Short mmCIF file of C-alpha atoms and ligand atoms in Angstrom, two decimals:
data_model
loop_
_atom_site.label_atom_id
_atom_site.label_comp_id
_atom_site.label_asym_id
_atom_site.label_seq_id
_atom_site.Cartn_x
_atom_site.Cartn_y
_atom_site.Cartn_z
CA MET H 1 -1.62 -21.53 -23.86
CA PHE H 2 0.93 -18.69 -24.55
CA TRP H 3 4.82 -18.70 -23.53
CA ALA H 4 5.49 -14.81 -23.50
CA GLU H 5 9.30 -14.65 -23.71
CA ASN H 6 9.38 -11.01 -21.98
CA ALA H 7 6.93 -8.35 -21.00
CA GLU H 8 6.30 -6.84 -23.87
CA GLU H 9 5.14 -10.24 -25.74
CA ALA H 10 2.71 -10.63 -23.03
CA ARG H 11 1.31 -7.32 -23.00
CA ARG H 12 0.95 -7.65 -26.70
CA TYR H 13 -0.82 -10.87 -26.63
CA ILE H 14 -3.26 -9.85 -23.81
CA THR H 15 -4.16 -6.50 -25.23
CA GLY H 16 -4.29 -7.99 -28.79
CA ILE H 17 -7.22 -10.39 -27.16
CA ALA H 18 -8.98 -7.71 -25.53
CA GLU H 19 -8.84 -5.54 -28.60
CA ALA H 20 -10.05 -8.50 -30.81
CA ARG H 21 -12.93 -9.14 -28.51
CA GLY H 22 -14.00 -5.63 -28.15
CA VAL H 23 -13.31 -5.74 -24.42
CA HIS H 24 -14.12 -2.25 -22.67
CA VAL H 25 -14.08 -3.30 -18.92
CA VAL H 26 -11.71 -5.85 -17.16
CA THR H 27 -11.92 -7.09 -13.66
CA LYS H 28 -8.54 -8.05 -12.40
CA SER H 29 -7.48 -9.85 -9.09
CA LYS H 30 -4.44 -9.49 -7.28
CA SER H 31 -1.40 -10.39 -9.66
CA MET H 32 2.32 -9.33 -9.13
CA VAL H 33 3.07 -10.57 -12.58
CA ALA H 34 0.70 -8.06 -14.08
CA GLU H 35 2.83 -5.36 -11.84
CA GLU H 36 5.86 -6.96 -13.15
CA ILE H 37 4.71 -6.41 -16.78
CA GLN H 38 2.77 -3.34 -16.14
CA LEU H 39 -0.38 -4.74 -17.65
CA THR H 40 -2.58 -2.16 -16.57
CA PRO H 41 -1.18 0.76 -18.16
CA ALA H 42 -0.95 -0.98 -21.20
CA MET H 43 -4.76 -1.83 -21.11
CA GLU H 44 -5.77 1.96 -20.38
CA LYS H 45 -3.51 3.21 -23.34
CA ILE H 46 -5.86 1.23 -25.58
CA GLY H 47 -8.75 2.75 -23.82
CA ILE H 48 -9.57 -0.41 -21.38
CA LYS H 49 -10.72 0.41 -17.97
CA VAL H 50 -9.23 -2.09 -15.52
CA PHE H 51 -10.47 -2.71 -11.88
CA GLU H 52 -8.45 -4.04 -9.49
CA THR H 53 -11.00 -5.93 -7.34
CA ASP H 54 -8.73 -7.16 -4.44
CA LEU H 55 -9.30 -4.70 -1.84
CA GLY H 56 -5.82 -3.77 -1.00
CA GLU H 57 -5.13 -3.29 -4.68
CA PHE H 58 -8.38 -1.52 -5.19
CA ILE H 59 -7.37 1.04 -2.51
CA VAL H 60 -3.80 1.49 -3.96
CA GLN H 61 -5.28 1.93 -7.37
CA LEU H 62 -7.67 4.67 -6.28
CA ARG H 63 -4.40 6.46 -5.19
CA HIS H 64 -2.29 5.99 -8.11
CA GLU H 65 0.27 3.92 -6.51
CA PRO H 66 1.64 0.52 -6.68
CA PRO H 67 1.60 -1.81 -3.96
CA TYR H 68 3.40 -1.46 -0.86
CA HIS H 69 3.74 -5.34 -0.26
CA LEU H 70 3.38 -8.81 -1.94
CA VAL H 71 0.61 -9.73 -0.06
CA THR H 72 -0.89 -6.49 1.68
CA PRO H 73 -0.89 -3.80 -0.81
CA ALA H 74 -2.23 -1.27 1.53
CA MET H 75 -0.33 -2.04 4.57
CA HIS H 76 1.07 1.57 5.09
CA LEU H 77 -2.39 3.21 5.07
CA THR H 78 -4.25 3.66 8.18
CA ARG H 79 -8.45 3.29 8.41
CA THR H 80 -8.34 7.18 8.64
CA ASP H 81 -6.38 7.37 5.39
CA ILE H 82 -8.41 4.95 3.61
CA ALA H 83 -11.74 6.56 4.82
CA ALA H 84 -10.51 10.22 3.62
CA LEU H 85 -9.89 8.32 0.14
CA PHE H 86 -12.94 6.36 -0.08
CA LYS H 87 -15.03 9.71 0.96
CA GLU H 88 -13.29 11.69 -1.79
CA LYS H 89 -13.67 9.02 -4.44
CA LEU H 90 -16.50 6.67 -3.69
CA GLU H 91 -20.19 7.18 -2.88
CA GLY H 92 -21.90 7.22 0.08
CA VAL H 93 -19.09 7.14 2.66
CA ASP H 94 -19.33 8.92 5.96
CA GLY H 95 -17.09 8.06 8.69
CA ASP H 96 -14.38 5.49 9.16
CA ASP H 97 -16.05 2.43 10.41
CA PRO H 98 -14.23 -0.56 8.70
CA GLU H 99 -17.55 -2.49 8.02
CA GLN H 100 -18.90 0.55 6.20
CA LEU H 101 -15.71 1.13 4.19
CA VAL H 102 -15.67 -2.43 3.23
CA ALA H 103 -19.33 -2.28 1.82
CA ALA H 104 -18.63 0.93 0.01
CA ALA H 105 -15.95 -0.77 -1.70
CA ARG H 106 -17.84 -3.89 -2.60
CA ARG H 107 -20.87 -1.62 -3.91
CA ALA H 108 -18.26 0.14 -6.43
CA LEU H 109 -16.83 -3.20 -7.31
CA ARG H 110 -20.19 -5.03 -7.83
CA ARG H 111 -20.95 -2.68 -10.65
CA ALA H 112 -17.48 -3.51 -12.21
CA PHE H 113 -17.94 -7.19 -12.05
CA PHE H 114 -21.33 -6.98 -13.64
CA SER H 115 -19.91 -4.92 -16.40
CA SER H 116 -16.84 -6.84 -16.94
CA GLU H 117 -16.18 -8.39 -20.23
CA MET H 118 -12.89 -9.82 -19.45
CA SER H 119 -11.44 -11.29 -15.99
CA ILE H 120 -7.42 -11.29 -15.54
CA THR H 121 -6.32 -13.61 -12.63
CA GLY H 122 -2.83 -14.54 -11.59
CA ALA H 123 -2.10 -18.48 -10.35
CA ASN H 124 -0.72 -19.30 -7.11
CA PHE H 125 0.27 -22.49 -8.68
CA LEU H 126 -0.02 -24.53 -12.04
CA VAL H 127 -0.72 -28.28 -11.45
CA ALA H 128 0.87 -30.30 -14.24
CA ASP H 129 -0.84 -33.91 -13.72
CA ALA H 130 -4.29 -32.37 -13.38
CA GLY H 131 -3.70 -29.54 -16.12
CA MET H 132 -5.42 -27.11 -13.56
CA VAL H 133 -4.82 -23.78 -12.40
CA ALA H 134 -4.86 -23.34 -8.47
CA ILE H 135 -6.06 -19.71 -7.21
CA THR H 136 -6.17 -18.67 -3.69
CA THR H 137 -7.92 -15.62 -2.34
CA ASN H 138 -9.66 -14.19 0.85
CA GLU H 139 -12.19 -12.16 -0.65
CA GLY H 140 -13.59 -14.63 -3.05
CA ASN H 141 -12.92 -11.74 -5.84
CA ALA H 142 -11.02 -13.93 -8.52
CA GLU H 143 -13.71 -16.55 -8.53
CA LEU H 144 -16.56 -13.76 -8.75
CA GLY H 145 -14.55 -12.13 -11.74
CA MET H 146 -13.96 -15.50 -13.68
CA ASN H 147 -17.46 -16.58 -13.48
CA LEU H 148 -19.06 -13.25 -14.61
CA SER H 149 -16.75 -12.48 -17.46
CA LYS H 150 -17.02 -14.11 -21.02
CA ILE H 151 -13.05 -14.25 -20.96
CA HIS H 152 -11.04 -15.46 -18.13
CA LEU H 153 -7.35 -15.09 -18.90
CA VAL H 154 -4.56 -16.14 -16.30
CA LEU H 155 -1.40 -14.77 -16.25
CA THR H 156 1.54 -16.01 -14.19
CA GLY H 157 5.12 -16.94 -14.10
CA ILE H 158 6.57 -20.15 -15.24
CA GLU H 159 7.99 -21.13 -11.97
CA LYS H 160 4.22 -21.69 -10.57
CA ILE H 161 3.99 -25.28 -12.07
CA VAL H 162 4.04 -27.78 -9.48
CA PRO H 163 4.07 -31.56 -10.66
CA HIS H 164 1.02 -33.04 -8.74
CA LEU H 165 -2.53 -32.33 -7.46
CA ASP H 166 -1.49 -33.73 -3.98
CA ASP H 167 1.28 -31.05 -3.72
CA LEU H 168 -1.55 -28.42 -2.94
CA ALA H 169 -2.07 -30.18 0.03
CA ILE H 170 1.04 -28.95 1.41
CA LEU H 171 1.79 -25.71 -0.59
CA TRP H 172 -1.66 -24.22 0.00
CA PRO H 173 -1.61 -24.37 3.89
CA VAL H 174 1.93 -23.10 3.82
CA LEU H 175 1.40 -20.28 1.72
CA ALA H 176 -1.72 -19.26 4.03
CA THR H 177 0.19 -19.72 7.24
CA ALA H 178 3.35 -17.91 6.14
CA GLY H 179 1.47 -15.07 4.43
CA THR H 180 -1.21 -14.29 6.55
CA GLY H 181 -1.18 -16.76 9.86
CA GLN H 182 -4.27 -18.50 8.60
CA PRO H 183 -4.50 -22.42 8.63
CA VAL H 184 -6.01 -22.04 5.10
CA THR H 185 -7.05 -19.04 2.75
CA CYS H 186 -11.11 -18.49 2.58
CA TYR H 187 -11.20 -19.39 -1.12
CA ASN H 188 -9.03 -21.99 -2.99
CA THR H 189 -10.21 -22.78 -6.28
CA LEU H 190 -9.30 -25.21 -8.94
CA VAL H 191 -9.67 -23.97 -12.66
CA GLY H 192 -9.19 -26.34 -15.67
CA GLY H 193 -10.79 -24.26 -18.77
CA PRO H 194 -13.64 -22.32 -20.05
CA ARG H 195 -17.43 -23.30 -19.00
CA ALA H 196 -18.26 -26.85 -20.17
CA PRO H 197 -21.56 -27.30 -22.48
CA HIS H 198 -23.74 -28.54 -19.64
CA GLU H 199 -22.35 -26.02 -17.11
CA THR H 200 -24.39 -22.82 -16.16
CA ASP H 201 -21.53 -20.41 -14.89
CA GLY H 202 -18.05 -19.85 -16.04
CA PRO H 203 -16.22 -17.97 -18.95
CA ASP H 204 -16.67 -18.90 -22.67
CA GLU H 205 -12.96 -18.25 -23.23
CA PHE H 206 -9.96 -19.35 -21.24
CA HIS H 207 -6.44 -18.32 -21.85
CA VAL H 208 -3.22 -18.96 -19.89
CA VAL H 209 -0.15 -16.53 -20.41
CA LEU H 210 3.24 -17.95 -19.15
CA LEU H 211 5.78 -15.62 -18.74
CA ASP H 212 9.49 -16.29 -18.41
CA ASN H 213 10.90 -12.69 -18.53
CA GLY H 214 14.51 -13.88 -17.18
CA ARG H 215 13.48 -16.78 -15.08
CA SER H 216 14.72 -19.82 -17.67
CA GLU H 217 18.23 -17.97 -17.22
CA LEU H 218 17.69 -18.06 -13.67
CA LEU H 219 16.72 -21.52 -13.69
CA ALA H 220 20.23 -22.32 -15.56
CA ASP H 221 22.06 -20.68 -12.49
CA VAL H 222 22.72 -24.04 -10.52
CA GLU H 223 23.73 -21.62 -7.44
CA GLN H 224 20.56 -19.35 -7.35
CA ARG H 225 17.75 -21.51 -9.23
CA GLU H 226 16.38 -22.03 -5.96
CA VAL H 227 15.21 -18.68 -5.56
CA LEU H 228 12.41 -19.60 -8.24
CA ASN H 229 10.76 -21.89 -5.57
CA CYS H 230 9.31 -18.66 -3.94
CA ILE H 231 5.56 -18.83 -3.30
CA ARG H 232 5.19 -15.04 -2.72
CA CYS H 233 3.96 -15.26 0.86
CA GLY H 234 5.59 -12.14 1.73
CA ALA H 235 7.20 -13.55 5.34
CA CYS H 236 10.73 -12.49 4.48
CA LEU H 237 9.30 -8.94 3.91
CA ASN H 238 7.71 -9.07 7.30
CA VAL H 239 10.67 -9.72 9.26
CA CYS H 240 13.16 -7.78 7.16
CA PRO H 241 14.61 -4.88 9.55
CA ILE H 242 15.43 -3.02 6.27
CA PHE H 243 11.67 -3.34 4.82
CA ARG H 244 10.16 -2.49 8.24
CA THR H 245 12.33 0.93 8.29
CA VAL H 246 12.16 1.88 4.60
CA GLY H 247 8.94 0.13 3.37
CA GLY H 248 7.99 -1.32 0.27
CA HIS H 249 7.63 1.69 -2.08
CA THR H 250 11.44 2.71 -1.47
CA TYR H 251 12.69 -0.38 -3.50
CA GLY H 252 11.36 0.90 -6.56
CA THR H 253 10.50 -2.49 -7.71
CA THR H 254 7.60 -4.81 -8.44
CA TYR H 255 8.90 -7.42 -5.84
CA GLN H 256 10.04 -5.72 -2.53
CA GLY H 257 12.01 -6.70 0.40
CA PRO H 258 14.76 -9.52 0.69
CA ILE H 259 13.20 -11.60 -2.12
CA GLY H 260 12.83 -8.68 -4.33
CA SER H 261 16.30 -7.58 -3.52
CA VAL H 262 17.32 -11.00 -4.76
CA LEU H 263 15.27 -11.63 -7.75
CA THR H 264 15.02 -8.26 -9.34
CA PRO H 265 18.81 -8.09 -10.66
CA HIS H 266 17.84 -11.29 -12.63
CA LEU H 267 14.86 -10.24 -13.94
CA ARG H 268 15.55 -6.82 -14.92
CA GLY H 269 19.47 -6.52 -14.86
CA LEU H 270 22.31 -6.33 -12.73
CA HIS H 271 23.44 -3.09 -13.91
CA GLU H 272 20.56 -1.24 -12.45
CA PHE H 273 19.41 -3.14 -9.41
CA GLN H 274 22.69 -4.77 -7.97
CA HIS H 275 22.28 -1.82 -5.32
CA LEU H 276 19.43 -4.00 -3.81
CA SER H 277 21.56 -6.66 -2.63
CA TYR H 278 22.93 -3.71 -0.26
CA ALA H 279 19.76 -3.21 1.33
CA SER H 280 20.06 -5.75 3.96
CA SER H 281 21.96 -6.16 7.10
CA LEU H 282 22.50 -9.96 6.25
CA CYS H 283 20.93 -10.74 9.72
CA GLY H 284 19.40 -14.04 8.12
CA ALA H 285 15.94 -13.49 9.48
CA CYS H 286 14.49 -13.81 5.89
CA THR H 287 16.06 -17.35 5.30
CA ASP H 288 14.97 -18.23 8.88
CA VAL H 289 11.14 -17.41 7.98
CA CYS H 290 11.17 -18.80 4.49
CA PRO H 291 8.54 -21.79 4.30
CA VAL H 292 10.52 -22.92 1.11
CA LYS H 293 13.82 -22.74 2.65
CA ILE H 294 15.52 -20.08 -0.05
CA GLY H 295 18.66 -19.08 1.46
CA LEU H 296 17.81 -15.41 0.70
CA HIS H 297 20.95 -13.77 2.71
CA HIS H 298 23.23 -16.06 0.78
CA HIS H 299 21.61 -15.12 -2.59
CA LEU H 300 22.14 -11.48 -1.48
CA LEU H 301 25.78 -12.23 -1.02
CA HIS H 302 25.79 -13.97 -4.34
CA ASN H 303 24.40 -10.92 -5.97
CA ARG H 304 27.06 -8.57 -4.47
CA ARG H 305 29.86 -10.74 -5.68
CA ASN H 306 28.36 -11.12 -8.97
CA ALA H 307 28.34 -7.11 -8.98
CA VAL H 308 31.84 -6.86 -8.15
CA SER H 309 32.94 -9.53 -10.68
CA ALA H 310 30.90 -7.63 -13.37
CA GLY H 311 32.50 -4.53 -12.37
CA GLU H 312 29.34 -2.70 -11.28
CA ARG H 313 30.72 -1.36 -8.00
CA PRO H 314 32.10 2.20 -8.05
CA TRP H 315 36.14 2.46 -8.19
CA SER H 316 36.17 4.04 -4.43
CA GLU H 317 34.78 0.91 -3.07
CA ARG H 318 37.45 -1.08 -4.88
CA ILE H 319 40.19 1.34 -3.60
CA GLY H 320 38.75 1.28 -0.28
CA PHE H 321 38.87 -2.50 0.00
CA LYS H 322 42.18 -2.71 -1.25
CA VAL H 323 43.38 -0.10 1.09
CA TRP H 324 41.66 -2.27 3.90
CA ARG H 325 43.46 -5.47 2.68
CA TRP H 326 46.84 -3.85 2.91
CA ALA H 327 46.00 -2.76 6.25
CA MET H 328 44.61 -5.79 7.83
CA MET H 329 48.11 -7.68 6.96
CA GLY H 330 49.88 -6.03 9.59
CA SER H 331 49.39 -4.91 13.31
CA ARG H 332 51.37 -1.52 12.19
CA ARG H 333 49.71 -1.00 9.04
CA PHE H 334 46.45 -1.15 10.90
CA ALA H 335 47.57 1.11 13.45
CA LEU H 336 48.69 3.46 11.02
CA LEU H 337 45.63 3.51 8.59
CA SER H 338 43.57 4.14 12.04
CA ARG H 339 45.46 7.09 12.98
CA LEU H 340 44.85 8.35 9.51
CA ALA H 341 41.19 7.46 9.46
CA LEU H 342 40.74 9.53 12.75
CA SER H 343 42.55 12.30 11.56
CA ALA H 344 40.56 12.52 8.42
CA LEU H 345 37.34 12.02 10.60
CA ARG H 346 38.29 14.92 12.63
CA LEU H 347 38.70 17.02 9.85
CA MET H 348 35.43 16.13 8.30
CA TYR H 349 33.76 17.07 11.55
CA ARG H 350 35.60 20.37 11.55
CA CYS H 351 34.21 21.07 7.95
CA GLY H 352 30.71 20.37 9.01
CA ALA H 353 30.85 22.48 12.26
CA GLU H 354 32.06 25.52 10.30
CA GLY H 355 29.44 24.96 7.72
CA THR H 356 31.85 24.92 4.78
CA ARG H 357 30.20 23.80 1.72
CA LEU H 358 32.47 20.93 1.36
CA ASP H 359 31.08 19.17 4.43
CA PRO H 360 31.64 15.49 3.28
CA LEU H 361 28.95 14.33 5.75
CA ARG H 362 26.04 16.62 4.64
CA ALA H 363 24.18 13.81 3.06
CA TRP H 364 23.97 11.95 6.40
CA THR H 365 23.93 14.89 8.71
CA LYS H 366 20.99 16.51 6.97
CA ALA H 367 18.62 14.14 8.95
CA ARG H 368 20.70 12.51 11.88
CA ALA H 369 23.27 13.78 14.11
CA ALA H 370 26.80 12.67 13.55
CA PRO H 371 27.86 10.16 16.46
CA ASP H 372 30.82 11.56 18.69
CA ILE H 373 34.44 10.98 17.81
CA PRO H 374 36.22 9.22 20.90
CA LYS H 375 39.42 11.07 22.01
CA HIS H 376 41.45 8.02 21.61
CA SER H 377 41.45 4.92 19.79
CA PHE H 378 40.57 1.26 20.98
CA ARG H 379 44.34 0.32 20.80
CA HIS H 380 45.69 3.51 22.80
CA MET H 381 42.98 2.51 25.43
CA TRP H 382 43.90 -0.88 25.43
CA ARG H 383 47.72 -0.20 25.87
CA ARG H 384 46.79 2.47 28.73
CA GLU H 385 44.78 -0.21 30.71
CA SER H 386 47.14 -2.61 30.28
CA ALA H 387 50.24 -0.50 31.33
CA GLU H 388 48.18 0.75 34.83
CA LYS H 389 47.57 -2.93 35.66
S1 LIG Q 1 11.29 -15.65 -0.44
FE1 LIG Q 1 10.34 -17.38 1.10
S2 LIG Q 1 9.51 -15.83 2.63
FE2 LIG Q 1 10.00 -14.25 1.09
S3 LIG Q 1 8.12 -14.47 0.05
FE3 LIG Q 1 9.01 -16.04 -1.22
S4 LIG Q 1 8.28 -18.07 -0.12
FE4 LIG Q 1 7.88 -16.34 1.40
#
């Protein structure tokens, strides 16, 4: 068991084991923590060939892309896209029949499984009282990898520890139902160590790497520690209007969607990732759907507050809010500000219509039409209507 304080420590430990044992081929099942520490590039750098064995991960690996979604990494691709990709990269693919495409991936991966010396998996849960690792997959790829390789290495975050074996009776079905709508996932495996002397299958060596990488700090934050309860089911991504519009790659992070926007500033720094808290309409759909009841949209607001308190927001926003506050303190002020804002908006539209290089709305109007400006303000219309009655 190895506790890695950060990504660098985890990478160093894992590549160290692989180098010391002369590993050339690694099979890997889906692990967002491996994405978080950028494990595959680190292994490739020392000449190790890494095969993603989850079908979705295998597809995005062939495209040299990061996963698009926590649970379904290739959901942005159509059957035709995948057929074209397999035709270019794999042998014996003709047409886009899903069964044939799966068979082609299986043929390619079987060769990898049989030549693999080391298998790397994630862990859905670590069960404290049983001292076991709980892994759930729909393809049986993690199980095949760990049984055919001499070394099995589990890489996971420290937040995955649950106290009792009985907890899986709730957590496994909850994860399956919230993640893919299944009552339970196809393969549910508990692993407690390497192959025992009387056993025929299993690895000779077994390692568990626990990654902290900012999680302990989050645990110390009483207000936001519940974010660590996430079981990575992906349900909050599926209902998020922002994720559904911009897609997973736009976030530029390992964890996408609402949970990614909440978590990433804690793991990778508020300075660089505070903007993600604004990738939300705060509709609360993510909070409603979360099976472990994380108040996601409240945490997005907490992150926004933290960004403001840390002076991370631009000066224009600070001045804007000061002016808005001043205006909201009296109706005359508000009327004055409305008139000024309307005049400013008209001026901006004129600059745009005349094609001036200084058009301040060009970033917006490049891809969409600007809405019409009404002739009169709401206050003006209200007064006129009231006078006419
Ligand atoms: S935050 Fe909740 S809904 Fe989102 S992935 Fe985690 S457990 Fe699932």
